[in-house]
Amino acid sequence: MAIERTLSIIKPDATKRNLTGKIVAKFEDAGLRVVASKRIALTTATAGEFYAEHKERGFYGELVEYMASEPVVVQVLEGEGAIAKNREVMGATDPAQADAGTIRKEFALSKGENSVHGSDSAASAAREIAFFFSGLELVG
Ligand code: UDP
Ligand code: MG
């Protein structure tokens, strides 16, 4: 399998509860490397643009407000099959459906406040990495 990069976000519910380190440890334990990282405050405009694919969904407004409610940590994770591996480590969107040992099973509060975002495909990963990071910030 190829070395890939994927975009991860540690979401407001997790940064607020001081869980950044515990979540990064889950990625590292799974063989993913943090190759870029920054803690930022999203505006509702930026969060809305990032999640534009969900614009027509009923949860969109709430999602955008939530993502702008506290700082987030955006990171690029690198490794073998990083896109799928990250989704595995995250667990299902709804923590009630997530497998034991996954980040969402252990830390998520609800389907909305579910602690992490991860790109869902190679195309999403490319778009989402470029959304937050310039080439100069990707040092490997
Ligand atoms: N979400 C929500 N309610 C839903 C589905 C999604 O609040 O019924 C939120 C949740 O924070 C989720 C995000 O919207 O992580 C993006 O949804 P998606 O279906 O892309 O889930 P993910 O890829 O994050 O697992
Ligand atoms: Mg998604």
mmCIF file of C-alpha atoms in Angstrom, residues 9-62:
data_model
loop_
_atom_site.group_PDB
_atom_site.id
_atom_site.type_symbol
_atom_site.label_atom_id
_atom_site.label_comp_id
_atom_site.label_asym_id
_atom_site.label_seq_id
_atom_site.Cartn_x
_atom_site.Cartn_y
_atom_site.Cartn_z
ATOM 1 C CA ILE A 9 -9.170 17.858 12.746
ATOM 2 C CA ILE A 10 -9.346 17.550 16.519
ATOM 3 C CA LYS A 11 -12.749 19.155 17.040
ATOM 4 C CA PRO A 12 -13.949 21.684 19.650
ATOM 5 C CA ASP A 13 -15.431 19.163 22.080
ATOM 6 C CA ALA A 14 -12.012 17.495 22.334
ATOM 7 C CA THR A 15 -9.785 20.588 22.506
ATOM 8 C CA LYS A 16 -12.118 21.988 25.175
ATOM 9 C CA ARG A 17 -11.701 18.842 27.312
ATOM 10 C CA ASN A 18 -7.886 18.880 26.887
ATOM 11 C CA LEU A 19 -7.836 15.637 24.887
ATOM 12 C CA THR A 20 -5.432 16.704 22.106
ATOM 13 C CA GLY A 21 -2.510 14.610 23.366
ATOM 14 C CA LYS A 22 -4.606 11.493 24.003
ATOM 15 C CA ILE A 23 -6.036 11.699 20.479
ATOM 16 C CA VAL A 24 -2.642 12.256 18.830
ATOM 17 C CA ALA A 25 -1.325 9.228 20.756
ATOM 18 C CA LYS A 26 -4.041 7.076 19.123
ATOM 19 C CA PHE A 27 -2.859 8.186 15.666
ATOM 20 C CA GLU A 28 0.798 7.606 16.505
ATOM 21 C CA ASP A 29 0.086 4.196 18.050
ATOM 22 C CA ALA A 30 -1.580 3.219 14.760
ATOM 23 C CA GLY A 31 1.555 4.142 12.799
ATOM 24 C CA LEU A 32 0.416 7.546 11.540
ATOM 25 C CA ARG A 33 2.889 10.448 11.712
ATOM 26 C CA VAL A 34 1.878 14.058 12.357
ATOM 27 C CA VAL A 35 3.698 15.913 9.554
ATOM 28 C CA ALA A 36 1.934 19.270 10.006
ATOM 29 C CA SER A 37 -0.088 20.668 12.906
ATOM 30 C CA LYS A 38 -1.654 23.915 14.069
ATOM 31 C CA ARG A 39 -4.246 25.061 16.577
ATOM 32 C CA ILE A 40 -6.618 27.598 15.037
ATOM 33 C CA ALA A 41 -10.007 29.206 15.626
ATOM 34 C CA LEU A 42 -12.377 28.637 12.704
ATOM 35 C CA THR A 43 -14.922 31.299 11.813
ATOM 36 C CA THR A 44 -18.406 30.159 10.847
ATOM 37 C CA ALA A 45 -17.567 31.260 7.265
ATOM 38 C CA THR A 46 -14.463 29.056 7.122
ATOM 39 C CA ALA A 47 -16.197 26.099 8.788
ATOM 40 C CA GLY A 48 -19.115 26.510 6.369
ATOM 41 C CA GLU A 49 -16.804 26.470 3.371
ATOM 42 C CA PHE A 50 -14.895 23.454 4.673
ATOM 43 C CA TYR A 51 -18.141 21.472 5.134
ATOM 44 C CA ALA A 52 -19.847 22.827 1.977
ATOM 45 C CA GLU A 53 -20.660 19.262 0.815
ATOM 46 C CA HIS A 54 -23.142 19.042 3.731
ATOM 47 C CA LYS A 55 -24.878 22.366 3.000
ATOM 48 C CA GLU A 56 -28.266 20.796 2.280
ATOM 49 C CA ARG A 57 -28.256 18.534 5.343
ATOM 50 C CA GLY A 58 -30.366 19.353 8.385
ATOM 51 C CA PHE A 59 -27.369 19.335 10.731
ATOM 52 C CA TYR A 60 -25.281 21.814 8.682
ATOM 53 C CA GLY A 61 -26.062 24.990 10.660
ATOM 54 C CA GLU A 62 -25.420 23.313 13.978
#
